[in-house]
Amino acid sequence: VGITFVKVCSSQVVFLFFLLSSFFPSSQRDSEPKEAFFNLYGVNTRLSQDSPFSWEKITEDWNALDLKFTPFQLTHTEILVGEKLETVFLLPGDDFVVHVYRETLGFSDDSSEPWFPELRGVPSSITKLEVFRRDYQRVTALGCQSGYLKCSLVDMTRSEETCVLKSFCSEVVDGPITCLHLFTCESSSVHAPELDSYHLLVGSAIELGVVFLNIIRLGFSHSVSLPHSSAHDSIMCGLSGDLNWDGRPELLLGTYGKEILAYELDTHGGSSTAVGTGNGTCTCTGGVECLWRHSLAHPVLALWHGDITRDGLGEVVALSTRGLHILQHDLSEACAVLTSRLEEKPFLTDASSSMGDGKKDTEGTRW
């Protein structure tokens, strides 16, 4: 069902939590009850900063929790307890409840009522849950089996162990929600993007993939559809990332029809009056282009984008029903882009003169 990692660092000790939620059918007849387990790895493992990482230590230290429900997705976030942030794990199930597991309670099932008011009143089981926190505010997007969508802005207060639901919007689409992803078009690494500049990528089992623009500010009133995204069976997963090094995120969709689809939104910054309006945030004019597609031999279940080879280029990692697939950039194309950027901004040749003047060459590059 899901895997999530949490790494909490202190001055002396590194704690690593590796969580796996799994659903195993009974070996007997299908009519008999099925078993679900919540396996936690590395619960008590303490790794010294000087000692090498060891998977053996992690896998030898694990707990198993017996679940009385069918789990749908596993994720984690942080809640404010007093004046400290505490990591919790969220596990929605077929009982219409999002179960909260806290380490301070021995990873027992805790009520989500005081911590997550945005999860109340959901009409059906939550199949997808996306949580983003910045400082003491949280954006939560959820999708249900019935096609119900909800996006909420929550204020995490300091004075009491409760949260305040500031605003929310909801919508209903056809088919179960199979994909949710919050993202922003802002590329600045210095300042964190504003919460109301986030867009929401939604995929269902039946319809086209849709991007709801500036979801906190505009709700579900402005959207753009991703063409041909429903032509390859159900959309199973999605993500955003700068795949072509233009400083703007592209969108990736993984489908049960064994296809990975890449899209580019027609985005720009500044005080535009286009759909999704301005205030210096990135907006979308409504144009969407399918950049490329890649076929796998098996259905795509999950996608991730990051530099796992440590060569400075981000790879796309795809999990299918039969294994893990890694898509890498064409190195000749990467060299051509790098050469072009160096010719446009020859910062290396000017570095010595800039350092001699006591100035830093801060223009430039994302490499």
Short mmCIF file of N, CA and C in Angstrom, two decimals, residues 12-161:
data_model
loop_
_atom_site.label_atom_id
_atom_site.label_comp_id
_atom_site.label_asym_id
_atom_site.label_seq_id
_atom_site.Cartn_x
_atom_site.Cartn_y
_atom_site.Cartn_z
N GLN A 12 23.72 14.27 18.25
CA GLN A 12 24.51 13.08 18.48
C GLN A 12 23.99 11.84 17.76
N VAL A 13 22.69 11.74 17.60
CA VAL A 13 22.10 10.49 17.13
C VAL A 13 21.19 10.76 15.95
N VAL A 14 21.19 9.85 15.02
CA VAL A 14 20.28 9.89 13.88
C VAL A 14 19.25 8.77 14.04
N PHE A 15 17.97 9.11 14.01
CA PHE A 15 16.90 8.13 14.07
C PHE A 15 16.32 7.97 12.69
N LEU A 16 16.13 6.76 12.26
CA LEU A 16 15.55 6.49 10.94
C LEU A 16 14.32 5.62 11.12
N PHE A 17 13.19 6.08 10.54
CA PHE A 17 11.97 5.29 10.56
C PHE A 17 11.66 4.86 9.13
N PHE A 18 11.46 3.59 8.94
CA PHE A 18 11.05 3.06 7.65
C PHE A 18 9.75 2.32 7.85
N LEU A 19 8.71 2.77 7.18
CA LEU A 19 7.40 2.20 7.43
C LEU A 19 6.85 1.56 6.17
N LEU A 20 6.27 0.43 6.34
CA LEU A 20 5.66 -0.30 5.23
C LEU A 20 4.29 -0.80 5.66
N SER A 21 3.29 -0.42 4.91
CA SER A 21 1.95 -0.94 5.15
C SER A 21 1.63 -1.96 4.08
N SER A 22 1.22 -3.13 4.48
CA SER A 22 1.01 -4.20 3.51
C SER A 22 -0.32 -4.88 3.76
N PHE A 23 -0.90 -5.36 2.68
CA PHE A 23 -2.19 -6.04 2.76
C PHE A 23 -2.05 -7.41 2.13
N PHE A 24 -2.25 -8.43 2.93
CA PHE A 24 -2.06 -9.79 2.46
C PHE A 24 -3.38 -10.55 2.52
N PRO A 25 -3.82 -11.13 1.40
CA PRO A 25 -5.02 -11.95 1.46
C PRO A 25 -4.76 -13.24 2.21
N SER A 26 -5.79 -13.75 2.79
CA SER A 26 -5.69 -15.02 3.51
C SER A 26 -5.38 -16.14 2.53
N SER A 27 -4.63 -17.12 3.00
CA SER A 27 -4.29 -18.25 2.14
C SER A 27 -5.49 -19.18 1.94
N GLN A 28 -6.55 -18.94 2.73
CA GLN A 28 -7.73 -19.76 2.59
C GLN A 28 -8.68 -19.13 1.59
N ARG A 29 -9.93 -19.48 1.65
CA ARG A 29 -10.89 -19.03 0.65
C ARG A 29 -11.09 -17.53 0.69
N ASP A 30 -11.45 -16.94 -0.47
CA ASP A 30 -11.63 -15.49 -0.56
C ASP A 30 -12.77 -15.00 0.32
N SER A 31 -13.72 -15.88 0.65
CA SER A 31 -14.85 -15.46 1.46
C SER A 31 -14.47 -15.23 2.91
N GLU A 32 -13.32 -15.74 3.33
CA GLU A 32 -12.90 -15.57 4.71
C GLU A 32 -12.21 -14.22 4.89
N PRO A 33 -12.13 -13.72 6.13
CA PRO A 33 -11.52 -12.40 6.37
C PRO A 33 -10.07 -12.34 5.93
N LYS A 34 -9.67 -11.18 5.46
CA LYS A 34 -8.30 -10.95 5.04
C LYS A 34 -7.55 -10.20 6.15
N GLU A 35 -6.23 -10.34 6.15
CA GLU A 35 -5.41 -9.73 7.19
C GLU A 35 -4.63 -8.57 6.62
N ALA A 36 -4.49 -7.52 7.42
CA ALA A 36 -3.67 -6.37 7.04
C ALA A 36 -2.73 -6.06 8.20
N PHE A 37 -1.49 -5.71 7.87
CA PHE A 37 -0.49 -5.43 8.89
C PHE A 37 0.17 -4.08 8.61
N PHE A 38 0.60 -3.45 9.67
CA PHE A 38 1.33 -2.19 9.59
C PHE A 38 2.72 -2.46 10.18
N ASN A 39 3.73 -2.60 9.32
CA ASN A 39 5.07 -2.96 9.75
C ASN A 39 5.94 -1.71 9.87
N LEU A 40 6.59 -1.55 11.01
CA LEU A 40 7.46 -0.41 11.27
C LEU A 40 8.88 -0.92 11.47
N TYR A 41 9.80 -0.39 10.68
CA TYR A 41 11.20 -0.82 10.72
C TYR A 41 12.08 0.30 11.27
N GLY A 42 13.08 -0.09 12.05
CA GLY A 42 14.01 0.89 12.59
C GLY A 42 13.43 1.72 13.70
N VAL A 43 12.48 1.17 14.46
CA VAL A 43 11.79 1.94 15.48
C VAL A 43 12.74 2.36 16.59
N ASN A 44 13.60 1.45 17.02
CA ASN A 44 14.50 1.74 18.14
C ASN A 44 15.96 1.84 17.71
N THR A 45 16.23 1.79 16.42
CA THR A 45 17.61 1.79 15.94
C THR A 45 18.22 3.17 16.08
N ARG A 46 19.36 3.25 16.68
CA ARG A 46 20.10 4.49 16.82
C ARG A 46 21.42 4.36 16.07
N LEU A 47 21.59 5.21 15.08
CA LEU A 47 22.79 5.16 14.25
C LEU A 47 23.69 6.33 14.60
N SER A 48 24.93 6.02 14.94
CA SER A 48 25.90 7.08 15.20
C SER A 48 26.25 7.78 13.90
N GLN A 49 26.53 9.08 14.00
CA GLN A 49 26.88 9.83 12.80
C GLN A 49 28.20 9.35 12.20
N ASP A 50 29.03 8.68 13.00
CA ASP A 50 30.33 8.20 12.52
C ASP A 50 30.26 6.78 11.98
N SER A 51 29.18 6.05 12.30
CA SER A 51 29.09 4.66 11.86
C SER A 51 28.38 4.59 10.52
N PRO A 52 28.75 3.61 9.69
CA PRO A 52 28.10 3.47 8.37
C PRO A 52 26.65 3.01 8.53
N PHE A 53 25.86 3.38 7.53
CA PHE A 53 24.46 2.96 7.53
C PHE A 53 24.37 1.46 7.28
N SER A 54 23.48 0.81 8.01
CA SER A 54 23.35 -0.64 7.89
C SER A 54 21.88 -1.02 7.76
N TRP A 55 21.52 -1.62 6.61
CA TRP A 55 20.16 -2.10 6.44
C TRP A 55 19.86 -3.26 7.38
N GLU A 56 20.91 -4.02 7.74
CA GLU A 56 20.68 -5.16 8.62
C GLU A 56 20.15 -4.70 9.98
N LYS A 57 20.71 -3.60 10.51
CA LYS A 57 20.24 -3.09 11.80
C LYS A 57 18.79 -2.62 11.72
N ILE A 58 18.45 -2.01 10.58
CA ILE A 58 17.09 -1.51 10.42
C ILE A 58 16.09 -2.66 10.34
N THR A 59 16.39 -3.66 9.51
CA THR A 59 15.43 -4.74 9.27
C THR A 59 15.32 -5.68 10.46
N GLU A 60 16.34 -5.73 11.33
CA GLU A 60 16.26 -6.57 12.51
C GLU A 60 15.39 -5.94 13.59
N ASP A 61 15.19 -4.63 13.51
CA ASP A 61 14.42 -3.91 14.52
C ASP A 61 13.09 -3.49 13.91
N TRP A 62 12.03 -4.23 14.19
CA TRP A 62 10.75 -3.91 13.57
C TRP A 62 9.59 -4.35 14.47
N ASN A 63 8.48 -3.66 14.29
CA ASN A 63 7.24 -3.99 14.99
C ASN A 63 6.15 -4.20 13.95
N ALA A 64 5.18 -5.03 14.26
CA ALA A 64 4.05 -5.28 13.38
C ALA A 64 2.76 -5.00 14.13
N LEU A 65 1.92 -4.15 13.55
CA LEU A 65 0.63 -3.84 14.13
C LEU A 65 -0.46 -4.49 13.29
N ASP A 66 -1.33 -5.20 13.95
CA ASP A 66 -2.44 -5.87 13.27
C ASP A 66 -3.55 -4.85 13.04
N LEU A 67 -3.98 -4.72 11.80
CA LEU A 67 -5.01 -3.75 11.44
C LEU A 67 -6.36 -4.44 11.29
N LYS A 68 -7.40 -3.74 11.71
CA LYS A 68 -8.77 -4.24 11.60
C LYS A 68 -9.49 -3.63 10.40
N PHE A 69 -8.74 -3.02 9.50
CA PHE A 69 -9.31 -2.37 8.33
C PHE A 69 -8.37 -2.57 7.15
N THR A 70 -8.87 -2.29 5.96
CA THR A 70 -8.04 -2.36 4.77
C THR A 70 -7.37 -1.01 4.54
N PRO A 71 -6.03 -0.92 4.58
CA PRO A 71 -5.35 0.37 4.39
C PRO A 71 -5.29 0.76 2.92
N PHE A 72 -5.33 2.08 2.66
CA PHE A 72 -5.30 2.58 1.29
C PHE A 72 -4.00 3.32 0.95
N GLN A 73 -3.49 4.12 1.86
CA GLN A 73 -2.27 4.89 1.58
C GLN A 73 -1.57 5.21 2.90
N LEU A 74 -0.26 5.28 2.84
CA LEU A 74 0.54 5.61 4.03
C LEU A 74 1.32 6.89 3.76
N THR A 75 1.24 7.86 4.67
CA THR A 75 2.01 9.08 4.55
C THR A 75 2.34 9.58 5.95
N HIS A 76 3.11 10.64 6.04
CA HIS A 76 3.45 11.21 7.34
C HIS A 76 3.47 12.73 7.26
N THR A 77 3.29 13.37 8.41
CA THR A 77 3.37 14.81 8.52
C THR A 77 3.76 15.15 9.96
N GLU A 78 3.62 16.41 10.35
CA GLU A 78 3.98 16.84 11.70
C GLU A 78 2.81 17.59 12.33
N ILE A 79 2.63 17.38 13.62
CA ILE A 79 1.65 18.12 14.40
C ILE A 79 2.37 18.92 15.47
N LEU A 80 1.70 19.94 15.98
CA LEU A 80 2.29 20.80 17.00
C LEU A 80 1.75 20.39 18.35
N VAL A 81 2.63 19.86 19.19
CA VAL A 81 2.28 19.44 20.54
C VAL A 81 3.00 20.38 21.51
N GLY A 82 2.23 21.26 22.16
CA GLY A 82 2.85 22.31 22.95
C GLY A 82 3.56 23.29 22.03
N GLU A 83 4.87 23.34 22.12
CA GLU A 83 5.66 24.18 21.22
C GLU A 83 6.63 23.36 20.39
N LYS A 84 6.43 22.05 20.36
CA LYS A 84 7.32 21.17 19.61
C LYS A 84 6.55 20.45 18.51
N LEU A 85 7.25 20.21 17.40
CA LEU A 85 6.67 19.46 16.29
C LEU A 85 6.93 17.97 16.49
N GLU A 86 5.90 17.19 16.29
CA GLU A 86 5.99 15.73 16.45
C GLU A 86 5.55 15.06 15.15
N THR A 87 6.35 14.11 14.69
CA THR A 87 6.02 13.39 13.47
C THR A 87 4.95 12.34 13.75
N VAL A 88 3.92 12.31 12.90
CA VAL A 88 2.86 11.31 13.01
C VAL A 88 2.67 10.65 11.65
N PHE A 89 2.07 9.48 11.67
CA PHE A 89 1.85 8.71 10.44
C PHE A 89 0.35 8.56 10.22
N LEU A 90 -0.07 8.82 9.00
CA LEU A 90 -1.49 8.83 8.65
C LEU A 90 -1.78 7.64 7.74
N LEU A 91 -2.83 6.90 8.09
CA LEU A 91 -3.17 5.69 7.34
C LEU A 91 -4.70 5.64 7.15
N PRO A 92 -5.22 6.14 6.02
CA PRO A 92 -6.65 6.03 5.75
C PRO A 92 -7.03 4.61 5.37
N GLY A 93 -8.26 4.21 5.75
CA GLY A 93 -8.71 2.86 5.47
C GLY A 93 -10.12 2.82 4.95
N ASP A 94 -10.61 1.60 4.75
CA ASP A 94 -11.95 1.42 4.20
C ASP A 94 -13.05 1.63 5.24
N ASP A 95 -12.68 2.01 6.47
CA ASP A 95 -13.66 2.28 7.52
C ASP A 95 -14.01 3.76 7.63
N PHE A 96 -13.64 4.56 6.58
CA PHE A 96 -13.92 5.99 6.51
C PHE A 96 -13.10 6.80 7.51
N VAL A 97 -12.09 6.20 8.11
CA VAL A 97 -11.30 6.86 9.15
C VAL A 97 -9.86 6.98 8.69
N VAL A 98 -9.22 8.12 9.03
CA VAL A 98 -7.77 8.27 8.86
C VAL A 98 -7.13 8.01 10.21
N HIS A 99 -6.42 6.92 10.31
CA HIS A 99 -5.82 6.51 11.58
C HIS A 99 -4.48 7.22 11.76
N VAL A 100 -4.25 7.74 12.96
CA VAL A 100 -3.06 8.52 13.29
C VAL A 100 -2.21 7.70 14.27
N TYR A 101 -0.93 7.53 13.92
CA TYR A 101 -0.01 6.77 14.76
C TYR A 101 1.09 7.70 15.25
N ARG A 102 1.22 7.80 16.59
CA ARG A 102 2.21 8.68 17.22
C ARG A 102 3.26 7.84 17.94
N GLU A 103 4.51 8.25 17.79
CA GLU A 103 5.59 7.52 18.44
C GLU A 103 5.49 7.62 19.96
N THR A 104 5.07 8.80 20.47
CA THR A 104 5.00 9.00 21.92
C THR A 104 3.97 8.08 22.57
N LEU A 105 3.04 7.56 21.79
CA LEU A 105 2.04 6.63 22.32
C LEU A 105 2.36 5.19 21.94
N GLY A 106 3.62 4.95 21.60
CA GLY A 106 4.02 3.60 21.23
C GLY A 106 3.46 3.16 19.90
N PHE A 107 3.25 4.13 19.00
CA PHE A 107 2.69 3.88 17.68
C PHE A 107 1.31 3.20 17.76
N SER A 108 0.55 3.58 18.76
CA SER A 108 -0.83 3.09 18.85
C SER A 108 -1.74 4.01 18.04
N ASP A 109 -2.90 3.50 17.69
CA ASP A 109 -3.86 4.24 16.89
C ASP A 109 -4.48 5.35 17.74
N ASP A 110 -4.31 6.60 17.33
CA ASP A 110 -4.82 7.75 18.06
C ASP A 110 -5.90 8.44 17.22
N SER A 111 -6.79 9.13 17.88
CA SER A 111 -7.85 9.83 17.17
C SER A 111 -7.29 11.02 16.41
N SER A 112 -7.83 11.26 15.20
CA SER A 112 -7.39 12.39 14.39
C SER A 112 -8.19 13.65 14.65
N GLU A 113 -9.18 13.58 15.53
CA GLU A 113 -10.11 14.69 15.72
C GLU A 113 -9.43 16.01 16.09
N PRO A 114 -8.62 16.08 17.16
CA PRO A 114 -8.07 17.40 17.52
C PRO A 114 -6.98 17.88 16.57
N TRP A 115 -6.30 16.96 15.91
CA TRP A 115 -5.15 17.33 15.10
C TRP A 115 -5.51 17.63 13.65
N PHE A 116 -6.53 16.96 13.13
CA PHE A 116 -6.86 17.08 11.71
C PHE A 116 -8.35 17.34 11.52
N PRO A 117 -8.80 18.57 11.81
CA PRO A 117 -10.22 18.88 11.64
C PRO A 117 -10.67 18.81 10.18
N GLU A 118 -9.73 18.91 9.24
CA GLU A 118 -10.09 18.87 7.82
C GLU A 118 -10.52 17.48 7.37
N LEU A 119 -10.28 16.46 8.20
CA LEU A 119 -10.64 15.10 7.82
C LEU A 119 -12.03 14.69 8.31
N ARG A 120 -12.73 15.61 8.95
CA ARG A 120 -14.08 15.29 9.45
C ARG A 120 -15.10 15.38 8.31
N GLY A 121 -16.16 14.61 8.45
CA GLY A 121 -17.28 14.71 7.53
C GLY A 121 -17.01 14.23 6.12
N VAL A 122 -16.07 13.32 5.95
CA VAL A 122 -15.77 12.79 4.62
C VAL A 122 -16.82 11.75 4.25
N PRO A 123 -17.43 11.84 3.06
CA PRO A 123 -18.56 10.97 2.73
C PRO A 123 -18.22 9.53 2.40
N SER A 124 -16.96 9.25 2.08
CA SER A 124 -16.58 7.87 1.77
C SER A 124 -15.11 7.67 2.12
N SER A 125 -14.61 6.46 1.84
CA SER A 125 -13.23 6.14 2.21
C SER A 125 -12.24 7.01 1.44
N ILE A 126 -11.22 7.49 2.15
CA ILE A 126 -10.17 8.30 1.54
C ILE A 126 -9.16 7.38 0.87
N THR A 127 -8.99 7.54 -0.43
CA THR A 127 -8.03 6.72 -1.16
C THR A 127 -6.69 7.42 -1.36
N LYS A 128 -6.70 8.76 -1.42
CA LYS A 128 -5.47 9.52 -1.60
C LYS A 128 -5.46 10.71 -0.64
N LEU A 129 -4.29 10.94 -0.04
CA LEU A 129 -4.13 12.00 0.93
C LEU A 129 -2.80 12.70 0.71
N GLU A 130 -2.83 14.01 0.55
CA GLU A 130 -1.62 14.82 0.32
C GLU A 130 -1.58 15.92 1.37
N VAL A 131 -0.48 15.98 2.13
CA VAL A 131 -0.34 16.94 3.22
C VAL A 131 0.94 17.72 3.03
N PHE A 132 0.83 19.06 3.07
CA PHE A 132 2.01 19.91 2.98
C PHE A 132 1.97 20.91 4.13
N ARG A 133 3.05 20.99 4.91
CA ARG A 133 3.13 21.91 6.04
C ARG A 133 4.26 22.91 5.84
N ARG A 134 3.97 24.17 6.18
CA ARG A 134 5.01 25.20 6.21
C ARG A 134 4.78 26.05 7.43
N ASP A 135 5.79 26.09 8.31
CA ASP A 135 5.69 26.78 9.59
C ASP A 135 4.50 26.21 10.36
N TYR A 136 3.53 27.05 10.68
CA TYR A 136 2.39 26.59 11.47
C TYR A 136 1.10 26.62 10.67
N GLN A 137 1.22 26.42 9.36
CA GLN A 137 0.06 26.26 8.50
C GLN A 137 0.22 24.98 7.69
N ARG A 138 -0.93 24.41 7.33
CA ARG A 138 -0.92 23.13 6.64
C ARG A 138 -1.97 23.13 5.53
N VAL A 139 -1.59 22.61 4.37
CA VAL A 139 -2.53 22.39 3.27
C VAL A 139 -2.76 20.89 3.15
N THR A 140 -4.02 20.48 3.17
CA THR A 140 -4.37 19.07 3.08
C THR A 140 -5.32 18.87 1.92
N ALA A 141 -4.97 17.97 1.02
CA ALA A 141 -5.84 17.60 -0.10
C ALA A 141 -6.17 16.11 0.05
N LEU A 142 -7.44 15.78 -0.15
CA LEU A 142 -7.85 14.39 -0.04
C LEU A 142 -8.80 14.03 -1.17
N GLY A 143 -8.77 12.77 -1.58
CA GLY A 143 -9.67 12.25 -2.59
C GLY A 143 -10.26 10.94 -2.12
N CYS A 144 -11.51 10.71 -2.47
CA CYS A 144 -12.25 9.56 -1.94
C CYS A 144 -12.63 8.58 -3.03
N GLN A 145 -13.10 7.43 -2.57
CA GLN A 145 -13.56 6.39 -3.47
C GLN A 145 -14.76 6.83 -4.30
N SER A 146 -15.56 7.73 -3.74
CA SER A 146 -16.76 8.20 -4.42
C SER A 146 -16.48 9.31 -5.43
N GLY A 147 -15.22 9.77 -5.53
CA GLY A 147 -14.89 10.89 -6.40
C GLY A 147 -14.91 12.23 -5.70
N TYR A 148 -15.16 12.23 -4.40
CA TYR A 148 -15.19 13.46 -3.61
C TYR A 148 -13.78 14.01 -3.42
N LEU A 149 -13.61 15.32 -3.65
CA LEU A 149 -12.34 16.01 -3.47
C LEU A 149 -12.50 17.12 -2.44
N LYS A 150 -11.47 17.32 -1.64
CA LYS A 150 -11.50 18.40 -0.65
C LYS A 150 -10.08 18.93 -0.44
N CYS A 151 -9.93 20.24 -0.42
CA CYS A 151 -8.64 20.86 -0.14
C CYS A 151 -8.84 21.89 0.97
N SER A 152 -7.99 21.85 1.99
CA SER A 152 -8.19 22.66 3.19
C SER A 152 -6.92 23.39 3.57
N LEU A 153 -7.10 24.56 4.18
CA LEU A 153 -6.00 25.32 4.78
C LEU A 153 -6.23 25.32 6.29
N VAL A 154 -5.24 24.84 7.04
CA VAL A 154 -5.38 24.65 8.48
C VAL A 154 -4.32 25.46 9.20
N ASP A 155 -4.75 26.10 10.29
CA ASP A 155 -3.83 26.84 11.15
C ASP A 155 -3.50 25.97 12.35
N MET A 156 -2.22 25.70 12.54
CA MET A 156 -1.76 24.91 13.67
C MET A 156 -1.39 25.87 14.80
N THR A 157 -2.20 25.90 15.84
CA THR A 157 -2.02 26.90 16.91
C THR A 157 -0.95 26.44 17.89
N ARG A 158 -0.37 27.41 18.60
CA ARG A 158 0.65 27.13 19.60
C ARG A 158 0.06 26.92 20.99
N SER A 159 -1.04 27.62 21.29
CA SER A 159 -1.54 27.67 22.66
C SER A 159 -2.25 26.39 23.09
N GLU A 160 -2.96 25.73 22.17
CA GLU A 160 -3.71 24.54 22.52
C GLU A 160 -3.36 23.41 21.55
N GLU A 161 -3.63 22.19 22.00
CA GLU A 161 -3.37 21.04 21.14
C GLU A 161 -4.55 20.81 20.21
#
